[in-house]
Amino acid sequence: LPERRELSLMRACVRLLLLTSSASAAETDPREWTTADVSGWVARVGLHEYRGAFGEGLVDGRRLLGLTLHELEHELLIPSAEHRMVIEMELGELKLRNGLLSTAERARHRKAHPCIEGWSAKEVRKLLEATGLGRFAAAFFSRGVGGDELLRMSGDELRAVMAEQASREEASAREAAAQLLAAQLEMLRAREC
């Protein structure tokens, strides 16, 4: 049961991480990327340890854009479910930035990864609950943290609020959640809505 709860938290955090991923304004069309370009992208999204797997798997841009979670696990041998989710979500952002999603895919992506400017504290609470960070939701809600304030919060401020609610939690798990939430907020700050 604790493992399931931890996996749920990690999945939620990974969703948040996607929203804060690196978006390069100078990106070229990913359909034209070489295996070296893909390896660079893997490093930019913070998963340096998998550059070799993508290179050995001869993953170029076209193959990258079509990868599934199954292929990441069974062909590229990415062992971590959380890391596979990061890659999948980063691919969604990459496709979004490059106009490679259909209208329906774009709508699903935006629904899964919404912009939060102007949100009330209640809406932020619902987002945290929906993404597996519900144990921190009450702390943010009691402080009246809405979307705009959440986007302005520093990593230290996030950790302080999260510590209020989760004082019994293992410090490393709380720190991981704080880092991932901070990363998502960076992406949300940079994202055009």
Coordinates of N, CA and C in Angstrom, one line a residue:
L1 N 0.8 -1.2 0.0 CA 0.0 0.0 0.0 C 0.9 1.3 0.0
P2 N 1.9 1.4 0.8 CA 2.8 2.6 0.8 C 3.4 2.7 -0.6
E3 N 3.8 1.6 -1.2 CA 4.4 1.6 -2.5 C 3.4 2.2 -3.6
R4 N 2.2 1.7 -3.5 CA 1.2 2.2 -4.4 C 0.9 3.7 -4.2
R5 N 0.9 4.2 -3.0 CA 0.7 5.6 -2.7 C 1.9 6.4 -3.2
E6 N 3.1 5.8 -3.0 CA 4.3 6.5 -3.5 C 4.3 6.6 -5.0
L7 N 3.9 5.5 -5.7 CA 3.9 5.5 -7.2 C 2.8 6.5 -7.6
S8 N 1.7 6.6 -7.0 CA 0.7 7.5 -7.3 C 1.2 9.0 -7.2
L9 N 2.0 9.2 -6.1 CA 2.6 10.6 -5.9 C 3.6 10.8 -7.1
M10 N 4.4 9.8 -7.4 CA 5.4 10.0 -8.4 C 4.7 10.3 -9.8
R11 N 3.6 9.6 -10.1 CA 3.0 9.8 -11.3 C 2.4 11.3 -11.4
A12 N 1.9 11.7 -10.3 CA 1.4 13.1 -10.2 C 2.5 14.1 -10.4
C13 N 3.6 13.8 -9.7 CA 4.7 14.7 -9.8 C 5.3 14.7 -11.2
V14 N 5.3 13.6 -11.8 CA 5.8 13.5 -13.2 C 4.9 14.4 -14.1
R15 N 3.6 14.3 -13.9 CA 2.7 15.2 -14.7 C 3.1 16.6 -14.5
L16 N 3.4 17.0 -13.2 CA 3.8 18.3 -12.9 C 5.1 18.7 -13.6
L17 N 6.0 17.7 -13.6 CA 7.3 17.9 -14.2 C 7.2 18.2 -15.6
L18 N 6.3 17.5 -16.3 CA 6.1 17.7 -17.7 C 5.9 19.2 -18.0
L19 N 5.0 19.7 -17.2 CA 4.6 21.1 -17.5 C 5.7 22.1 -17.2
T20 N 6.8 21.6 -16.6 CA 7.9 22.5 -16.3 C 9.1 22.1 -17.1
S21 N 9.0 21.3 -18.1 CA 10.1 20.8 -18.8 C 10.8 21.9 -19.6
S22 N 11.9 21.6 -20.1 CA 12.7 22.6 -20.9 C 12.0 22.7 -22.3
A23 N 11.7 23.9 -22.7 CA 11.2 24.2 -24.0 C 12.2 25.2 -24.7
S24 N 12.8 24.7 -25.7 CA 13.8 25.5 -26.4 C 13.1 26.2 -27.5
A25 N 13.3 27.6 -27.5 CA 12.7 28.4 -28.6 C 13.4 28.1 -29.9
A26 N 14.6 27.6 -29.9 CA 15.3 27.4 -31.1 C 15.2 25.9 -31.6
E27 N 14.2 25.2 -31.1 CA 14.1 23.8 -31.5 C 13.8 23.7 -33.0
T28 N 14.4 22.7 -33.6 CA 14.1 22.5 -35.0 C 13.0 21.5 -35.1
D29 N 12.5 21.2 -36.3 CA 11.4 20.3 -36.4 C 11.9 18.9 -35.9
P30 N 11.2 18.4 -34.9 CA 11.7 17.1 -34.3 C 11.5 15.9 -35.3
R31 N 10.7 16.1 -36.3 CA 10.6 15.0 -37.3 C 11.9 14.8 -38.1
E32 N 12.7 15.9 -38.1 CA 14.0 15.8 -38.9 C 15.2 15.5 -38.0
W33 N 15.0 15.3 -36.7 CA 16.1 15.1 -35.8 C 16.9 13.8 -36.1
T34 N 18.2 13.9 -35.9 CA 19.0 12.7 -35.9 C 19.0 12.0 -34.6
T35 N 19.7 10.9 -34.5 CA 19.8 10.2 -33.2 C 20.6 11.1 -32.2
A36 N 21.5 11.8 -32.7 CA 22.3 12.8 -31.8 C 21.4 13.9 -31.3
D37 N 20.5 14.4 -32.1 CA 19.5 15.4 -31.7 C 18.6 14.8 -30.6
V38 N 18.1 13.6 -30.8 CA 17.2 13.0 -29.8 C 18.0 12.8 -28.5
S39 N 19.2 12.3 -28.6 CA 20.0 12.2 -27.4 C 20.2 13.5 -26.6
G40 N 20.3 14.6 -27.4 CA 20.4 15.9 -26.8 C 19.1 16.3 -26.1
W41 N 18.0 16.0 -26.7 CA 16.7 16.2 -26.1 C 16.5 15.4 -24.9
V42 N 16.9 14.2 -24.9 CA 16.8 13.3 -23.7 C 17.5 14.0 -22.5
A43 N 18.7 14.5 -22.8 CA 19.5 15.2 -21.8 C 18.8 16.5 -21.3
R44 N 18.3 17.2 -22.2 CA 17.6 18.5 -21.9 C 16.4 18.3 -21.0
V45 N 15.7 17.1 -21.1 CA 14.6 16.9 -20.3 C 15.0 16.2 -18.9
G46 N 16.3 16.2 -18.7 CA 16.8 15.8 -17.4 C 17.0 14.3 -17.2
L47 N 17.0 13.5 -18.3 CA 17.2 12.1 -18.2 C 18.5 11.6 -18.9
H48 N 19.6 12.2 -18.5 CA 20.9 12.0 -19.1 C 21.2 10.5 -19.2
E49 N 20.8 9.8 -18.2 CA 21.2 8.4 -18.0 C 20.6 7.5 -19.2
Y50 N 19.6 8.0 -20.0 CA 19.0 7.2 -21.0 C 19.5 7.6 -22.4
R51 N 20.5 8.5 -22.5 CA 21.0 8.9 -23.8 C 21.5 7.7 -24.6
G52 N 22.2 6.9 -23.9 CA 22.7 5.7 -24.5 C 21.6 4.8 -25.1
A53 N 20.6 4.6 -24.3 CA 19.5 3.7 -24.7 C 18.9 4.2 -26.0
F54 N 18.7 5.5 -26.1 CA 18.1 6.1 -27.3 C 19.0 6.0 -28.5
G55 N 20.3 6.2 -28.2 CA 21.3 6.1 -29.3 C 21.4 4.7 -29.8
E56 N 21.5 3.7 -28.8 CA 21.6 2.3 -29.2 C 20.4 1.8 -29.9
G57 N 19.3 2.4 -29.5 CA 18.0 2.0 -30.2 C 17.8 2.7 -31.5
L58 N 18.7 3.5 -31.9 CA 18.7 4.2 -33.2 C 17.4 5.1 -33.3
V59 N 17.1 5.8 -32.2 CA 15.9 6.6 -32.1 C 16.2 7.9 -32.8
D60 N 15.6 8.2 -33.9 CA 15.7 9.5 -34.6 C 14.4 10.2 -34.3
G61 N 14.2 11.4 -34.8 CA 13.0 12.2 -34.5 C 11.7 11.5 -34.9
R62 N 11.6 10.9 -36.0 CA 10.4 10.3 -36.4 C 10.0 9.1 -35.5
R63 N 11.0 8.3 -35.1 CA 10.8 7.2 -34.2 C 10.4 7.8 -32.8
L64 N 11.1 8.8 -32.4 CA 10.8 9.4 -31.1 C 9.4 9.8 -31.0
L65 N 8.9 10.5 -32.0 CA 7.5 11.0 -31.9 C 6.4 9.9 -31.9
G66 N 6.8 8.7 -32.3 CA 5.9 7.6 -32.3 C 6.0 6.6 -31.1
L67 N 7.0 6.8 -30.2 CA 7.3 5.9 -29.2 C 6.1 5.8 -28.2
T68 N 5.9 4.5 -27.8 CA 4.8 4.3 -26.8 C 5.5 3.9 -25.5
L69 N 4.7 3.9 -24.4 CA 5.2 3.5 -23.1 C 5.7 2.0 -23.2
H70 N 5.0 1.2 -23.9 CA 5.5 -0.2 -24.1 C 6.9 -0.3 -24.7
E71 N 7.1 0.5 -25.8 CA 8.4 0.5 -26.4 C 9.5 1.1 -25.5
L72 N 9.1 2.1 -24.8 CA 10.1 2.6 -23.8 C 10.6 1.6 -22.8
E73 N 9.6 0.8 -22.4 CA 9.9 -0.2 -21.4 C 10.6 -1.5 -22.0
H74 N 10.1 -2.0 -23.1 CA 10.5 -3.3 -23.6 C 11.5 -3.2 -24.7
E75 N 11.6 -2.1 -25.4 CA 12.6 -2.0 -26.5 C 13.8 -1.2 -26.0
L76 N 13.5 0.0 -25.4 CA 14.6 0.8 -25.0 C 15.1 0.5 -23.5
L77 N 14.3 -0.4 -22.9 CA 14.6 -0.9 -21.5 C 14.8 0.2 -20.5
I78 N 13.8 1.2 -20.5 CA 13.8 2.2 -19.5 C 13.1 1.6 -18.3
P79 N 13.8 1.3 -17.2 CA 13.2 0.5 -16.1 C 12.2 1.3 -15.2
S80 N 12.4 2.6 -15.1 CA 11.5 3.4 -14.2 C 10.2 3.8 -14.8
A81 N 9.1 3.4 -14.2 CA 7.8 3.8 -14.7 C 7.7 5.4 -14.7
E82 N 8.2 6.0 -13.7 CA 8.2 7.4 -13.6 C 9.0 8.1 -14.7
H83 N 10.1 7.5 -15.1 CA 10.9 8.1 -16.1 C 10.2 7.9 -17.5
R84 N 9.6 6.7 -17.7 CA 8.8 6.5 -18.9 C 7.7 7.6 -19.0
M85 N 7.1 7.8 -17.9 CA 6.0 8.8 -17.9 C 6.5 10.2 -18.2
V86 N 7.7 10.6 -17.7 CA 8.3 11.9 -18.0 C 8.5 12.0 -19.5
I87 N 9.1 10.9 -20.1 CA 9.4 10.9 -21.5 C 8.1 11.1 -22.3
E88 N 7.1 10.3 -21.9 CA 5.8 10.4 -22.6 C 5.2 11.8 -22.6
M89 N 5.3 12.4 -21.4 CA 4.7 13.7 -21.2 C 5.5 14.8 -21.9
E90 N 6.8 14.6 -21.9 CA 7.7 15.5 -22.6 C 7.4 15.5 -24.1
L91 N 7.2 14.3 -24.6 CA 6.8 14.1 -26.0 C 5.5 14.9 -26.4
G92 N 4.6 14.8 -25.5 CA 3.3 15.6 -25.7 C 3.6 17.1 -25.8
E93 N 4.5 17.6 -24.9 CA 4.8 19.0 -25.0 C 5.6 19.3 -26.2
L94 N 6.5 18.5 -26.6 CA 7.3 18.7 -27.8 C 6.3 18.7 -29.0
K95 N 5.4 17.8 -29.1 CA 4.4 17.8 -30.2 C 3.6 19.0 -30.2
L96 N 3.2 19.4 -29.0 CA 2.3 20.6 -28.9 C 3.1 21.9 -29.4
R97 N 4.3 22.0 -28.9 CA 5.1 23.2 -29.3 C 5.4 23.2 -30.8
N98 N 5.4 22.1 -31.4 CA 5.7 22.0 -32.9 C 4.5 21.8 -33.8
G99 N 3.3 22.0 -33.2 CA 2.1 21.8 -34.0 C 1.8 20.5 -34.6
L100 N 2.2 19.4 -33.8 CA 2.1 18.1 -34.3 C 1.0 17.3 -33.7
L101 N 0.1 18.0 -33.0 CA -1.1 17.3 -32.4 C -2.3 17.7 -33.1
S102 N -3.2 16.8 -33.3 CA -4.5 17.1 -33.9 C -5.3 18.0 -32.9
T103 N -6.4 18.6 -33.4 CA -7.2 19.4 -32.5 C -7.6 18.6 -31.3
A104 N -8.1 17.4 -31.5 CA -8.5 16.5 -30.4 C -7.4 16.2 -29.4
E105 N -6.2 15.9 -30.0 CA -5.0 15.5 -29.2 C -4.6 16.8 -28.4
R106 N -4.6 17.9 -29.0 CA -4.3 19.2 -28.3 C -5.2 19.4 -27.2
A107 N -6.5 19.2 -27.4 CA -7.5 19.4 -26.3 C -7.3 18.5 -25.2
R108 N -7.0 17.2 -25.5 CA -6.7 16.2 -24.4 C -5.5 16.6 -23.6
H109 N -4.5 17.1 -24.4 CA -3.2 17.5 -23.7 C -3.4 18.7 -22.8
R110 N -4.1 19.7 -23.3 CA -4.4 20.9 -22.5 C -5.3 20.5 -21.3
K111 N -6.2 19.6 -21.4 CA -7.0 19.2 -20.3 C -6.2 18.5 -19.3
A112 N -5.3 17.6 -19.7 CA -4.4 16.9 -18.8 C -3.4 17.8 -18.1
H113 N -3.0 18.9 -18.8 CA -1.9 19.8 -18.4 C -2.4 21.2 -18.5
P114 N -3.3 21.7 -17.7 CA -3.9 23.0 -17.9 C -3.0 24.2 -17.4
C115 N -3.4 25.3 -17.9 CA -2.8 26.6 -17.4 C -3.5 27.0 -16.2
I116 N -2.8 27.5 -15.2 CA -3.5 27.8 -13.9 C -3.6 29.3 -13.6
E117 N -3.2 30.2 -14.5 CA -3.3 31.6 -14.2 C -4.8 31.9 -13.8
G118 N -5.0 32.7 -12.8 CA -6.3 33.2 -12.4 C -7.1 32.2 -11.7
W119 N -6.6 31.0 -11.4 CA -7.3 30.0 -10.6 C -7.5 30.5 -9.2
S120 N -8.6 30.1 -8.6 CA -8.9 30.3 -7.2 C -8.1 29.3 -6.3
A121 N -8.1 29.5 -5.0 CA -7.5 28.5 -4.1 C -8.2 27.2 -4.2
K122 N -9.5 27.2 -4.4 CA -10.3 26.0 -4.5 C -9.9 25.2 -5.7
E123 N -9.7 25.9 -6.9 CA -9.3 25.2 -8.1 C -7.9 24.6 -8.0
V124 N -7.0 25.4 -7.3 CA -5.6 24.8 -7.0 C -5.7 23.6 -6.2
R125 N -6.6 23.6 -5.1 CA -6.8 22.4 -4.3 C -7.2 21.3 -5.1
K126 N -8.2 21.5 -6.0 CA -8.7 20.4 -6.8 C -7.6 19.8 -7.7
L127 N -6.8 20.7 -8.3 CA -5.7 20.3 -9.1 C -4.7 19.4 -8.4
L128 N -4.4 19.8 -7.2 CA -3.4 19.0 -6.3 C -4.1 17.7 -6.0
E129 N -5.3 17.7 -5.7 CA -6.0 16.4 -5.4 C -6.1 15.5 -6.6
A130 N -6.4 16.1 -7.7 CA -6.5 15.3 -8.9 C -5.2 14.7 -9.4
T131 N -4.1 15.3 -9.1 CA -2.8 14.9 -9.6 C -2.0 14.1 -8.5
G132 N -2.7 13.6 -7.5 CA -2.1 12.8 -6.5 C -1.3 13.5 -5.4
L133 N -1.4 14.9 -5.4 CA -0.8 15.7 -4.4 C -1.8 16.2 -3.3
G134 N -2.9 15.4 -3.2 CA -3.9 15.8 -2.3 C -3.5 16.0 -0.9
R135 N -2.5 15.3 -0.4 CA -2.1 15.4 1.0 C -1.5 16.8 1.3
F136 N -1.2 17.6 0.2 CA -0.7 18.9 0.4 C -1.7 20.0 0.1
A137 N -2.9 19.6 -0.5 CA -3.9 20.5 -0.9 C -4.4 21.4 0.2
A138 N -4.7 20.8 1.4 CA -5.2 21.5 2.5 C -4.3 22.7 2.9
A139 N -3.0 22.4 2.9 CA -2.0 23.4 3.3 C -2.1 24.6 2.4
F140 N -2.1 24.3 1.1 CA -2.2 25.4 0.1 C -3.5 26.2 0.2
F141 N -4.6 25.4 0.3 CA -5.9 26.0 0.4 C -6.1 26.9 1.6
S142 N -5.6 26.4 2.8 CA -5.7 27.2 4.0 C -5.0 28.5 3.9
R143 N -4.0 28.6 3.1 CA -3.2 29.8 2.9 C -3.9 30.7 1.8
G144 N -4.9 30.1 1.2 CA -5.5 30.9 0.1 C -4.7 31.0 -1.2
V145 N -3.9 30.0 -1.4 CA -3.0 30.0 -2.6 C -3.7 29.7 -3.9
G146 N -3.9 30.7 -4.7 CA -4.5 30.6 -6.0 C -3.5 30.3 -7.1
G147 N -3.9 30.2 -8.3 CA -3.0 29.9 -9.4 C -1.9 30.9 -9.6
D148 N -2.2 32.2 -9.5 CA -1.2 33.2 -9.7 C -0.1 33.2 -8.6
E149 N -0.6 33.0 -7.4 CA 0.4 33.0 -6.3 C 1.2 31.7 -6.4
L150 N 0.6 30.6 -6.7 CA 1.4 29.4 -6.8 C 2.5 29.5 -7.9
L151 N 2.2 30.2 -9.0 CA 3.2 30.4 -10.0 C 4.3 31.3 -9.5
R152 N 4.1 32.2 -8.6 CA 5.1 33.1 -8.1 C 5.9 32.4 -7.0
M153 N 5.5 31.3 -6.4 CA 6.2 30.8 -5.3 C 7.5 30.2 -5.6
S154 N 8.5 30.4 -4.8 CA 9.8 29.8 -5.0 C 9.8 28.4 -4.5
G155 N 10.9 27.7 -4.8 CA 11.0 26.3 -4.3 C 11.0 26.2 -2.8
D156 N 11.6 27.2 -2.1 CA 11.7 27.2 -0.7 C 10.3 27.5 -0.1
E157 N 9.5 28.3 -0.8 CA 8.1 28.6 -0.3 C 7.3 27.4 -0.5
L158 N 7.4 26.7 -1.6 CA 6.7 25.4 -1.8 C 7.0 24.4 -0.7
R159 N 8.3 24.2 -0.4 CA 8.7 23.3 0.6 C 8.1 23.6 1.9
A160 N 8.1 24.9 2.3 CA 7.5 25.3 3.6 C 6.0 25.0 3.7
V161 N 5.3 25.3 2.6 CA 3.8 25.0 2.7 C 3.6 23.5 2.7
M162 N 4.4 22.7 1.9 CA 4.2 21.3 1.9 C 4.6 20.7 3.3
A163 N 5.6 21.2 3.9 CA 6.1 20.7 5.2 C 5.0 20.9 6.3
E164 N 4.2 21.9 6.2 CA 3.1 22.1 7.1 C 2.1 20.9 7.1
Q165 N 1.8 20.4 6.0 CA 0.8 19.4 5.9 C 1.5 18.0 6.0
A166 N 2.7 17.8 5.7 CA 3.3 16.5 5.6 C 4.4 16.3 6.6
S167 N 4.3 16.9 7.8 CA 5.4 16.8 8.8 C 5.8 15.4 9.1
R168 N 4.9 14.5 9.0 CA 5.2 13.1 9.4 C 5.9 12.3 8.2
E169 N 5.8 12.9 7.0 CA 6.4 12.2 5.9 C 7.9 12.2 5.9
E170 N 8.4 11.2 5.3 CA 9.8 11.1 5.1 C 10.3 12.3 4.4
A171 N 11.4 12.9 4.9 CA 11.9 14.2 4.3 C 12.3 14.0 2.8
S172 N 12.8 12.9 2.4 CA 13.2 12.7 1.0 C 12.0 12.6 0.1
A173 N 10.9 12.0 0.5 CA 9.7 12.0 -0.3 C 9.1 13.3 -0.5
R174 N 9.1 14.1 0.6 CA 8.6 15.5 0.6 C 9.5 16.3 -0.3
E175 N 10.8 16.2 -0.2 CA 11.7 16.9 -1.1 C 11.5 16.6 -2.5
A176 N 11.3 15.3 -2.9 CA 11.1 14.9 -4.3 C 9.8 15.6 -4.8
A177 N 8.8 15.6 -4.0 CA 7.5 16.2 -4.4 C 7.7 17.7 -4.6
A178 N 8.4 18.3 -3.7 CA 8.6 19.8 -3.8 C 9.4 20.1 -5.1
Q179 N 10.4 19.3 -5.4 CA 11.2 19.6 -6.6 C 10.4 19.4 -7.8
L180 N 9.6 18.4 -7.8 CA 8.7 18.2 -9.0 C 7.7 19.2 -9.2
L181 N 7.1 19.7 -8.1 CA 6.1 20.8 -8.1 C 6.8 22.0 -8.6
A182 N 8.0 22.3 -8.1 CA 8.7 23.5 -8.5 C 9.0 23.4 -10.0
A183 N 9.4 22.3 -10.5 CA 9.7 22.1 -11.9 C 8.5 22.4 -12.7
Q184 N 7.3 21.9 -12.3 CA 6.1 22.1 -13.1 C 5.8 23.6 -13.1
L185 N 6.0 24.2 -12.0 CA 5.6 25.7 -12.0 C 6.5 26.4 -13.0
E186 N 7.8 26.0 -13.1 CA 8.7 26.7 -14.1 C 8.1 26.6 -15.5
M187 N 7.6 25.4 -15.8 CA 7.0 25.2 -17.1 C 5.8 26.0 -17.3
L188 N 4.9 26.1 -16.3 CA 3.7 26.8 -16.3 C 4.0 28.3 -16.5
R189 N 5.1 28.8 -15.9 CA 5.5 30.2 -16.0 C 5.9 30.5 -17.5
A190 N 6.5 29.5 -18.1 CA 7.0 29.8 -19.5 C 6.0 29.5 -20.6
R191 N 4.9 28.8 -20.2 CA 4.0 28.3 -21.2 C 3.0 29.4 -21.6
E192 N 2.8 29.4 -22.9 CA 1.8 30.4 -23.5 C 0.4 29.7 -23.4
C193 N -0.5 30.4 -22.8 CA -1.9 29.8 -22.6 C -2.9 30.6 -23.5

